[in-house]
mmCIF file with all atom_site columns, C-alpha atoms in Angstrom:
data_model
loop_
_atom_site.group_PDB
_atom_site.id
_atom_site.type_symbol
_atom_site.label_atom_id
_atom_site.label_alt_id
_atom_site.label_comp_id
_atom_site.label_asym_id
_atom_site.label_entity_id
_atom_site.label_seq_id
_atom_site.pdbx_PDB_ins_code
_atom_site.Cartn_x
_atom_site.Cartn_y
_atom_site.Cartn_z
_atom_site.occupancy
_atom_site.B_iso_or_equiv
_atom_site.pdbx_formal_charge
_atom_site.auth_seq_id
_atom_site.auth_comp_id
_atom_site.auth_asym_id
_atom_site.auth_atom_id
_atom_site.pdbx_PDB_model_num
ATOM 1   C CA . UNK A 1 1   ? -87.026 93.311 135.477 1.00 67.00 ? 1   UNK A CA 1
ATOM 2   C CA . UNK A 1 2   ? -86.757 89.978 134.097 1.00 69.00 ? 2   UNK A CA 1
ATOM 3   C CA . UNK A 1 3   ? -88.670 91.145 130.319 1.00 69.00 ? 3   UNK A CA 1
ATOM 4   C CA . UNK A 1 4   ? -85.905 93.759 129.982 1.00 75.00 ? 4   UNK A CA 1
ATOM 5   C CA . UNK A 1 5   ? -82.901 91.135 130.511 1.00 72.00 ? 5   UNK A CA 1
ATOM 6   C CA . UNK A 1 6   ? -84.957 88.786 128.305 1.00 72.00 ? 6   UNK A CA 1
ATOM 7   C CA . UNK A 1 7   ? -85.617 91.622 125.699 1.00 74.00 ? 7   UNK A CA 1
ATOM 8   C CA . UNK A 1 8   ? -81.688 92.463 125.977 1.00 79.00 ? 8   UNK A CA 1
ATOM 9   C CA . UNK A 1 9   ? -80.586 88.749 125.254 1.00 78.00 ? 9   UNK A CA 1
ATOM 10  C CA . UNK A 1 10  ? -82.993 88.757 122.300 1.00 78.00 ? 10  UNK A CA 1
ATOM 11  C CA . UNK A 1 11  ? -81.097 91.629 120.842 1.00 82.00 ? 11  UNK A CA 1
ATOM 12  C CA . UNK A 1 12  ? -78.070 90.827 121.960 1.00 84.00 ? 12  UNK A CA 1
ATOM 13  C CA . UNK A 1 13  ? -79.037 87.177 119.825 1.00 82.00 ? 13  UNK A CA 1
ATOM 14  C CA . UNK A 1 14  ? -80.137 88.702 116.633 1.00 85.00 ? 14  UNK A CA 1
ATOM 15  C CA . UNK A 1 15  ? -77.636 91.415 116.789 1.00 88.00 ? 15  UNK A CA 1
ATOM 16  C CA . UNK A 1 16  ? -74.939 88.620 117.190 1.00 86.00 ? 16  UNK A CA 1
ATOM 17  C CA . UNK A 1 17  ? -76.315 86.744 113.995 1.00 88.00 ? 17  UNK A CA 1
ATOM 18  C CA . UNK A 1 18  ? -76.686 89.862 112.008 1.00 90.00 ? 18  UNK A CA 1
ATOM 19  C CA . UNK A 1 19  ? -72.676 90.575 112.486 1.00 89.00 ? 19  UNK A CA 1
ATOM 20  C CA . UNK A 1 20  ? -72.008 87.338 111.525 1.00 87.00 ? 20  UNK A CA 1
ATOM 21  C CA . UNK A 1 21  ? -74.202 87.619 108.627 1.00 90.00 ? 21  UNK A CA 1
ATOM 22  C CA . UNK A 1 22  ? -72.163 90.989 107.350 1.00 91.00 ? 22  UNK A CA 1
ATOM 23  C CA . UNK A 1 23  ? -69.033 88.841 108.086 1.00 87.00 ? 23  UNK A CA 1
ATOM 24  C CA . UNK A 1 24  ? -69.662 85.741 106.150 1.00 88.00 ? 24  UNK A CA 1
ATOM 25  C CA . UNK A 1 25  ? -70.848 88.213 103.285 1.00 91.00 ? 25  UNK A CA 1
ATOM 26  C CA . UNK A 1 26  ? -67.455 90.127 103.440 1.00 88.00 ? 26  UNK A CA 1
ATOM 27  C CA . UNK A 1 27  ? -65.973 86.616 103.625 1.00 85.00 ? 27  UNK A CA 1
ATOM 28  C CA . UNK A 1 28  ? -68.046 85.755 100.252 1.00 87.00 ? 28  UNK A CA 1
ATOM 29  C CA . UNK A 1 29  ? -67.202 89.395 97.984  1.00 89.00 ? 29  UNK A CA 1
ATOM 30  C CA . UNK A 1 30  ? -63.465 89.402 99.700  1.00 84.00 ? 30  UNK A CA 1
ATOM 31  C CA . UNK A 1 31  ? -61.444 89.788 96.087  1.00 86.00 ? 31  UNK A CA 1
ATOM 32  C CA . UNK A 1 32  ? -57.997 87.227 96.120  1.00 83.00 ? 32  UNK A CA 1
ATOM 33  C CA . UNK A 1 33  ? -55.525 89.639 96.306  1.00 87.00 ? 33  UNK A CA 1
ATOM 34  C CA . UNK A 1 34  ? -57.304 90.877 99.920  1.00 87.00 ? 34  UNK A CA 1
ATOM 35  C CA . UNK A 1 35  ? -57.454 87.511 101.671 1.00 82.00 ? 35  UNK A CA 1
ATOM 36  C CA . UNK A 1 36  ? -54.741 88.535 103.543 1.00 82.00 ? 36  UNK A CA 1
ATOM 37  C CA . UNK A 1 37  ? -55.807 91.601 104.934 1.00 85.00 ? 37  UNK A CA 1
ATOM 38  C CA . UNK A 1 38  ? -58.775 89.907 105.962 1.00 83.00 ? 38  UNK A CA 1
ATOM 39  C CA . UNK A 1 39  ? -57.171 87.139 107.515 1.00 83.00 ? 39  UNK A CA 1
ATOM 40  C CA . UNK A 1 40  ? -55.233 90.065 109.628 1.00 87.00 ? 40  UNK A CA 1
ATOM 41  C CA . UNK A 1 41  ? -58.331 91.817 110.242 1.00 88.00 ? 41  UNK A CA 1
ATOM 42  C CA . UNK A 1 42  ? -59.938 88.293 112.028 1.00 85.00 ? 42  UNK A CA 1
ATOM 43  C CA . UNK A 1 43  ? -56.850 88.152 113.892 1.00 87.00 ? 43  UNK A CA 1
ATOM 44  C CA . UNK A 1 44  ? -56.863 91.430 115.330 1.00 93.00 ? 44  UNK A CA 1
ATOM 45  C CA . UNK A 1 45  ? -60.640 91.314 116.125 1.00 91.00 ? 45  UNK A CA 1
ATOM 46  C CA . UNK A 1 46  ? -59.820 88.508 117.788 1.00 89.00 ? 46  UNK A CA 1
ATOM 47  C CA . UNK A 1 47  ? -57.598 89.972 119.820 1.00 94.00 ? 47  UNK A CA 1
ATOM 48  C CA . UNK A 1 48  ? -59.908 92.862 120.239 1.00 95.00 ? 48  UNK A CA 1
ATOM 49  C CA . UNK A 1 49  ? -62.476 90.587 121.506 1.00 92.00 ? 49  UNK A CA 1
ATOM 50  C CA . UNK A 1 50  ? -60.064 89.008 123.440 1.00 95.00 ? 50  UNK A CA 1
ATOM 51  C CA . UNK A 1 51  ? -59.112 91.509 125.724 1.00 96.00 ? 51  UNK A CA 1
ATOM 52  C CA . UNK A 1 52  ? -63.019 93.214 125.943 1.00 95.00 ? 52  UNK A CA 1
ATOM 53  C CA . UNK A 1 53  ? -63.403 89.810 127.258 1.00 92.00 ? 53  UNK A CA 1
ATOM 54  C CA . UNK A 1 54  ? -60.030 89.926 129.997 1.00 95.00 ? 54  UNK A CA 1
ATOM 55  C CA . UNK A 1 55  ? -61.410 92.826 130.923 1.00 95.00 ? 55  UNK A CA 1
ATOM 56  C CA . UNK A 1 56  ? -64.614 91.843 131.466 1.00 92.00 ? 56  UNK A CA 1
ATOM 57  C CA . UNK A 1 57  ? -63.387 89.616 134.323 1.00 92.00 ? 57  UNK A CA 1
ATOM 58  C CA . UNK A 1 58  ? -61.538 92.065 135.863 1.00 93.00 ? 58  UNK A CA 1
ATOM 59  C CA . UNK A 1 59  ? -64.622 94.155 136.627 1.00 92.00 ? 59  UNK A CA 1
ATOM 60  C CA . UNK A 1 60  ? -66.884 91.179 137.484 1.00 87.00 ? 60  UNK A CA 1
ATOM 61  C CA . UNK A 1 61  ? -67.558 89.386 140.668 1.00 89.00 ? 61  UNK A CA 1
ATOM 62  C CA . UNK A 1 62  ? -65.715 86.408 139.800 1.00 86.00 ? 62  UNK A CA 1
ATOM 63  C CA . UNK A 1 63  ? -67.796 83.722 140.153 1.00 88.00 ? 63  UNK A CA 1
ATOM 64  C CA . UNK A 1 64  ? -67.364 80.281 138.062 1.00 88.00 ? 64  UNK A CA 1
ATOM 65  C CA . UNK A 1 65  ? -68.853 81.183 134.892 1.00 87.00 ? 65  UNK A CA 1
ATOM 66  C CA . UNK A 1 66  ? -66.409 84.666 135.044 1.00 88.00 ? 66  UNK A CA 1
ATOM 67  C CA . UNK A 1 67  ? -63.490 82.172 134.973 1.00 93.00 ? 67  UNK A CA 1
ATOM 68  C CA . UNK A 1 68  ? -64.338 80.302 132.183 1.00 92.00 ? 68  UNK A CA 1
ATOM 69  C CA . UNK A 1 69  ? -65.043 82.793 130.348 1.00 90.00 ? 69  UNK A CA 1
ATOM 70  C CA . UNK A 1 70  ? -61.861 84.203 130.900 1.00 93.00 ? 70  UNK A CA 1
ATOM 71  C CA . UNK A 1 71  ? -60.540 80.916 129.949 1.00 95.00 ? 71  UNK A CA 1
ATOM 72  C CA . UNK A 1 72  ? -62.095 81.471 126.510 1.00 91.00 ? 72  UNK A CA 1
ATOM 73  C CA . UNK A 1 73  ? -60.869 84.621 126.453 1.00 94.00 ? 73  UNK A CA 1
ATOM 74  C CA . UNK A 1 74  ? -57.381 83.833 126.594 1.00 95.00 ? 74  UNK A CA 1
ATOM 75  C CA . UNK A 1 75  ? -57.814 80.537 124.060 1.00 93.00 ? 75  UNK A CA 1
ATOM 76  C CA . UNK A 1 76  ? -59.285 83.104 122.063 1.00 90.00 ? 76  UNK A CA 1
ATOM 77  C CA . UNK A 1 77  ? -55.946 85.457 123.005 1.00 94.00 ? 77  UNK A CA 1
ATOM 78  C CA . UNK A 1 78  ? -53.942 82.158 121.677 1.00 93.00 ? 78  UNK A CA 1
ATOM 79  C CA . UNK A 1 79  ? -56.095 82.042 118.563 1.00 88.00 ? 79  UNK A CA 1
ATOM 80  C CA . UNK A 1 80  ? -55.997 85.636 117.493 1.00 89.00 ? 80  UNK A CA 1
ATOM 81  C CA . UNK A 1 81  ? -51.475 85.119 117.719 1.00 92.00 ? 81  UNK A CA 1
ATOM 82  C CA . UNK A 1 82  ? -51.768 82.301 116.096 1.00 88.00 ? 82  UNK A CA 1
ATOM 83  C CA . UNK A 1 83  ? -53.911 83.821 113.190 1.00 85.00 ? 83  UNK A CA 1
ATOM 84  C CA . UNK A 1 84  ? -51.516 87.057 113.171 1.00 88.00 ? 84  UNK A CA 1
ATOM 85  C CA . UNK A 1 85  ? -47.973 85.193 113.045 1.00 89.00 ? 85  UNK A CA 1
ATOM 86  C CA . UNK A 1 86  ? -48.777 81.697 111.182 1.00 84.00 ? 86  UNK A CA 1
ATOM 87  C CA . UNK A 1 87  ? -48.504 81.024 107.660 1.00 77.00 ? 87  UNK A CA 1
ATOM 88  C CA . UNK A 1 88  ? -51.289 79.714 105.815 1.00 73.00 ? 88  UNK A CA 1
ATOM 89  C CA . UNK A 1 89  ? -54.024 80.394 108.401 1.00 77.00 ? 89  UNK A CA 1
ATOM 90  C CA . UNK A 1 90  ? -56.734 80.303 106.348 1.00 74.00 ? 90  UNK A CA 1
ATOM 91  C CA . UNK A 1 91  ? -56.518 76.283 106.571 1.00 76.00 ? 91  UNK A CA 1
ATOM 92  C CA . UNK A 1 92  ? -56.529 76.266 110.386 1.00 77.00 ? 92  UNK A CA 1
ATOM 93  C CA . UNK A 1 93  ? -59.450 79.179 110.259 1.00 77.00 ? 93  UNK A CA 1
ATOM 94  C CA . UNK A 1 94  ? -61.650 76.051 108.211 1.00 80.00 ? 94  UNK A CA 1
ATOM 95  C CA . UNK A 1 95  ? -60.583 73.636 110.470 1.00 82.00 ? 95  UNK A CA 1
ATOM 96  C CA . UNK A 1 96  ? -61.578 75.564 113.879 1.00 82.00 ? 96  UNK A CA 1
ATOM 97  C CA . UNK A 1 97  ? -65.050 77.430 111.883 1.00 84.00 ? 97  UNK A CA 1
ATOM 98  C CA . UNK A 1 98  ? -65.950 73.325 111.139 1.00 87.00 ? 98  UNK A CA 1
ATOM 99  C CA . UNK A 1 99  ? -65.075 72.382 114.832 1.00 90.00 ? 99  UNK A CA 1
ATOM 100 C CA . UNK A 1 100 ? -67.174 75.274 116.131 1.00 88.00 ? 100 UNK A CA 1
ATOM 101 C CA . UNK A 1 101 ? -70.373 74.099 113.990 1.00 90.00 ? 101 UNK A CA 1
ATOM 102 C CA . UNK A 1 102 ? -69.885 70.491 114.362 1.00 93.00 ? 102 UNK A CA 1
ATOM 103 C CA . UNK A 1 103 ? -70.179 71.181 118.115 1.00 92.00 ? 103 UNK A CA 1
ATOM 104 C CA . UNK A 1 104 ? -72.554 74.177 117.974 1.00 90.00 ? 104 UNK A CA 1
ATOM 105 C CA . UNK A 1 105 ? -75.150 71.866 115.935 1.00 90.00 ? 105 UNK A CA 1
ATOM 106 C CA . UNK A 1 106 ? -74.398 68.822 118.641 1.00 93.00 ? 106 UNK A CA 1
ATOM 107 C CA . UNK A 1 107 ? -75.659 71.544 120.966 1.00 90.00 ? 107 UNK A CA 1
ATOM 108 C CA . UNK A 1 108 ? -78.566 72.788 119.110 1.00 87.00 ? 108 UNK A CA 1
ATOM 109 C CA . UNK A 1 109 ? -79.820 69.360 118.253 1.00 89.00 ? 109 UNK A CA 1
ATOM 110 C CA . UNK A 1 110 ? -79.596 68.241 121.775 1.00 89.00 ? 110 UNK A CA 1
ATOM 111 C CA . UNK A 1 111 ? -81.469 71.219 122.930 1.00 83.00 ? 111 UNK A CA 1
ATOM 112 C CA . UNK A 1 112 ? -84.174 70.884 120.257 1.00 82.00 ? 112 UNK A CA 1
ATOM 113 C CA . UNK A 1 113 ? -84.944 67.224 121.035 1.00 83.00 ? 113 UNK A CA 1
ATOM 114 C CA . UNK A 1 114 ? -84.660 67.711 124.677 1.00 82.00 ? 114 UNK A CA 1
ATOM 115 C CA . UNK A 1 115 ? -86.723 70.874 125.224 1.00 76.00 ? 115 UNK A CA 1
ATOM 116 C CA . UNK A 1 116 ? -88.415 72.106 122.018 1.00 73.00 ? 116 UNK A CA 1
ATOM 117 C CA . UNK A 1 117 ? -89.862 68.520 121.627 1.00 73.00 ? 117 UNK A CA 1
ATOM 118 C CA . UNK A 1 118 ? -91.154 68.016 125.185 1.00 75.00 ? 118 UNK A CA 1
ATOM 119 C CA . UNK A 1 119 ? -92.182 71.175 125.313 1.00 73.00 ? 119 UNK A CA 1
ATOM 120 C CA . UNK A 1 120 ? -94.514 70.484 122.345 1.00 77.00 ? 120 UNK A CA 1
ATOM 121 C CA . UNK A 1 121 ? -93.106 73.273 120.099 1.00 74.00 ? 121 UNK A CA 1
ATOM 122 C CA . UNK A 1 122 ? -94.649 73.077 117.209 1.00 76.00 ? 122 UNK A CA 1
ATOM 123 C CA . UNK A 1 123 ? -92.484 72.934 114.411 1.00 76.00 ? 123 UNK A CA 1
ATOM 124 C CA . UNK A 1 124 ? -89.745 71.981 116.775 1.00 79.00 ? 124 UNK A CA 1
ATOM 125 C CA . UNK A 1 125 ? -88.346 68.904 113.840 1.00 84.00 ? 125 UNK A CA 1
ATOM 126 C CA . UNK A 1 126 ? -87.367 71.859 111.721 1.00 86.00 ? 126 UNK A CA 1
ATOM 127 C CA . UNK A 1 127 ? -84.923 72.517 114.364 1.00 85.00 ? 127 UNK A CA 1
ATOM 128 C CA . UNK A 1 128 ? -83.953 69.474 114.461 1.00 88.00 ? 128 UNK A CA 1
ATOM 129 C CA . UNK A 1 129 ? -83.487 69.592 110.855 1.00 91.00 ? 129 UNK A CA 1
ATOM 130 C CA . UNK A 1 130 ? -81.484 72.489 110.928 1.00 90.00 ? 130 UNK A CA 1
ATOM 131 C CA . UNK A 1 131 ? -78.946 71.068 113.545 1.00 90.00 ? 131 UNK A CA 1
ATOM 132 C CA . UNK A 1 132 ? -78.755 68.548 111.943 1.00 93.00 ? 132 UNK A CA 1
ATOM 133 C CA . UNK A 1 133 ? -77.590 70.611 108.473 1.00 93.00 ? 133 UNK A CA 1
ATOM 134 C CA . UNK A 1 134 ? -75.388 72.529 110.766 1.00 92.00 ? 134 UNK A CA 1
ATOM 135 C CA . UNK A 1 135 ? -73.700 69.420 111.759 1.00 93.00 ? 135 UNK A CA 1
ATOM 136 C CA . UNK A 1 136 ? -73.489 68.438 107.977 1.00 92.00 ? 136 UNK A CA 1
ATOM 137 C CA . UNK A 1 137 ? -72.206 72.240 106.975 1.00 89.00 ? 137 UNK A CA 1
ATOM 138 C CA . UNK A 1 138 ? -69.493 71.750 109.760 1.00 89.00 ? 138 UNK A CA 1
ATOM 139 C CA . UNK A 1 139 ? -68.085 68.212 108.818 1.00 91.00 ? 139 UNK A CA 1
ATOM 140 C CA . UNK A 1 140 ? -67.928 69.610 104.779 1.00 87.00 ? 140 UNK A CA 1
ATOM 141 C CA . UNK A 1 141 ? -65.886 71.985 106.052 1.00 84.00 ? 141 UNK A CA 1
ATOM 142 C CA . UNK A 1 142 ? -63.394 70.018 108.187 1.00 85.00 ? 142 UNK A CA 1
ATOM 143 C CA . UNK A 1 143 ? -63.480 67.333 105.455 1.00 84.00 ? 143 UNK A CA 1
ATOM 144 C CA . UNK A 1 144 ? -62.602 70.202 102.552 1.00 75.00 ? 144 UNK A CA 1
ATOM 145 C CA . UNK A 1 145 ? -62.663 67.959 99.701  1.00 64.00 ? 145 UNK A CA 1
ATOM 146 C CA . UNK A 1 146 ? -63.528 70.368 96.674  1.00 65.00 ? 146 UNK A CA 1
ATOM 147 C CA . UNK A 1 147 ? -61.138 73.128 97.498  1.00 67.00 ? 147 UNK A CA 1
ATOM 148 C CA . UNK A 1 148 ? -57.593 73.836 98.060  1.00 72.00 ? 148 UNK A CA 1
ATOM 149 C CA . UNK A 1 149 ? -56.911 77.649 97.850  1.00 76.00 ? 149 UNK A CA 1
ATOM 150 C CA . UNK A 1 150 ? -58.017 80.016 100.545 1.00 76.00 ? 150 UNK A CA 1
ATOM 151 C CA . UNK A 1 151 ? -60.393 82.061 98.246  1.00 80.00 ? 151 UNK A CA 1
ATOM 152 C CA . UNK A 1 152 ? -62.404 78.912 97.679  1.00 82.00 ? 152 UNK A CA 1
ATOM 153 C CA . UNK A 1 153 ? -62.062 78.210 101.241 1.00 81.00 ? 153 UNK A CA 1
ATOM 154 C CA . UNK A 1 154 ? -62.789 82.172 102.686 1.00 82.00 ? 154 UNK A CA 1
ATOM 155 C CA . UNK A 1 155 ? -66.342 81.933 100.056 1.00 85.00 ? 155 UNK A CA 1
ATOM 156 C CA . UNK A 1 156 ? -67.175 78.375 101.869 1.00 85.00 ? 156 UNK A CA 1
ATOM 157 C CA . UNK A 1 157 ? -67.009 79.190 104.955 1.00 84.00 ? 157 UNK A CA 1
ATOM 158 C CA . UNK A 1 158 ? -68.413 82.400 104.276 1.00 87.00 ? 158 UNK A CA 1
ATOM 159 C CA . UNK A 1 159 ? -71.820 80.968 102.832 1.00 89.00 ? 159 UNK A CA 1
ATOM 160 C CA . UNK A 1 160 ? -71.905 78.335 105.656 1.00 88.00 ? 160 UNK A CA 1
ATOM 161 C CA . UNK A 1 161 ? -71.565 81.486 108.473 1.00 88.00 ? 161 UNK A CA 1
ATOM 162 C CA . UNK A 1 162 ? -74.561 82.912 106.636 1.00 91.00 ? 162 UNK A CA 1
ATOM 163 C CA . UNK A 1 163 ? -76.537 80.050 106.919 1.00 90.00 ? 163 UNK A CA 1
ATOM 164 C CA . UNK A 1 164 ? -75.380 79.482 110.590 1.00 89.00 ? 164 UNK A CA 1
ATOM 165 C CA . UNK A 1 165 ? -76.780 82.675 111.583 1.00 90.00 ? 165 UNK A CA 1
ATOM 166 C CA . UNK A 1 166 ? -80.200 82.043 109.575 1.00 90.00 ? 166 UNK A CA 1
ATOM 167 C CA . UNK A 1 167 ? -80.152 78.682 111.502 1.00 88.00 ? 167 UNK A CA 1
ATOM 168 C CA . UNK A 1 168 ? -79.548 80.552 114.937 1.00 86.00 ? 168 UNK A CA 1
ATOM 169 C CA . UNK A 1 169 ? -82.196 83.359 113.976 1.00 86.00 ? 169 UNK A CA 1
ATOM 170 C CA . UNK A 1 170 ? -84.756 80.585 113.237 1.00 85.00 ? 170 UNK A CA 1
ATOM 171 C CA . UNK A 1 171 ? -83.780 78.731 116.326 1.00 83.00 ? 171 UNK A CA 1
ATOM 172 C CA . UNK A 1 172 ? -84.415 82.422 118.535 1.00 81.00 ? 172 UNK A CA 1
ATOM 173 C CA . UNK A 1 173 ? -88.079 82.613 117.104 1.00 79.00 ? 173 UNK A CA 1
ATOM 174 C CA . UNK A 1 174 ? -88.578 79.315 117.628 1.00 76.00 ? 174 UNK A CA 1
ATOM 175 C CA . UNK A 1 175 ? -87.576 78.801 121.181 1.00 73.00 ? 175 UNK A CA 1
ATOM 176 C CA . UNK A 1 176 ? -88.292 82.822 122.596 1.00 71.00 ? 176 UNK A CA 1
ATOM 177 C CA . UNK A 1 177 ? -90.826 81.732 125.287 1.00 64.00 ? 177 UNK A CA 1
ATOM 178 C CA . UNK A 1 178 ? -92.641 85.254 125.414 1.00 61.00 ? 178 UNK A CA 1
ATOM 179 C CA . UNK A 1 179 ? -95.166 84.808 122.465 1.00 60.00 ? 179 UNK A CA 1
ATOM 180 C CA . UNK A 1 180 ? -96.506 88.006 123.043 1.00 56.00 ? 180 UNK A CA 1
ATOM 181 C CA . UNK A 1 181 ? -93.991 90.452 121.598 1.00 52.00 ? 181 UNK A CA 1
#
């Protein structure tokens, strides 16, 4: 039972990373005339994901973690509406993506330093270096010094989404507790 759930968690983590890689590739390959359509698709995808999370909450046992997920779903729904309604929203997406990258990198850095190092995992320092690189990529998107066009910003976000997905897969492989698989 426990190993089945761990297997589901591993598959889910890797599939999420693969989906993010596909989104990054689509962002890189998107021609300039389709940027507005891609942004609209992103807004609708955020709305659909928020609706799924809200429906998931309605069918849950209503524990504290479910309320936290509901809060995240409501925030995601508001962000999706902002993406659909506001003009020049690609810059806002860049800011949100940069903040998410920085927070994710900091959490991964803390986890690598606190848990992987103390567990004496081989190559724990690789996780620290990758986490610092994720933080730097988020800061680069936030500072935004070299690009001012939405197409260039989408290209940069796509490349960094690819990189963070690869880092996520490497982190899953490094930290996986069961070595017999």
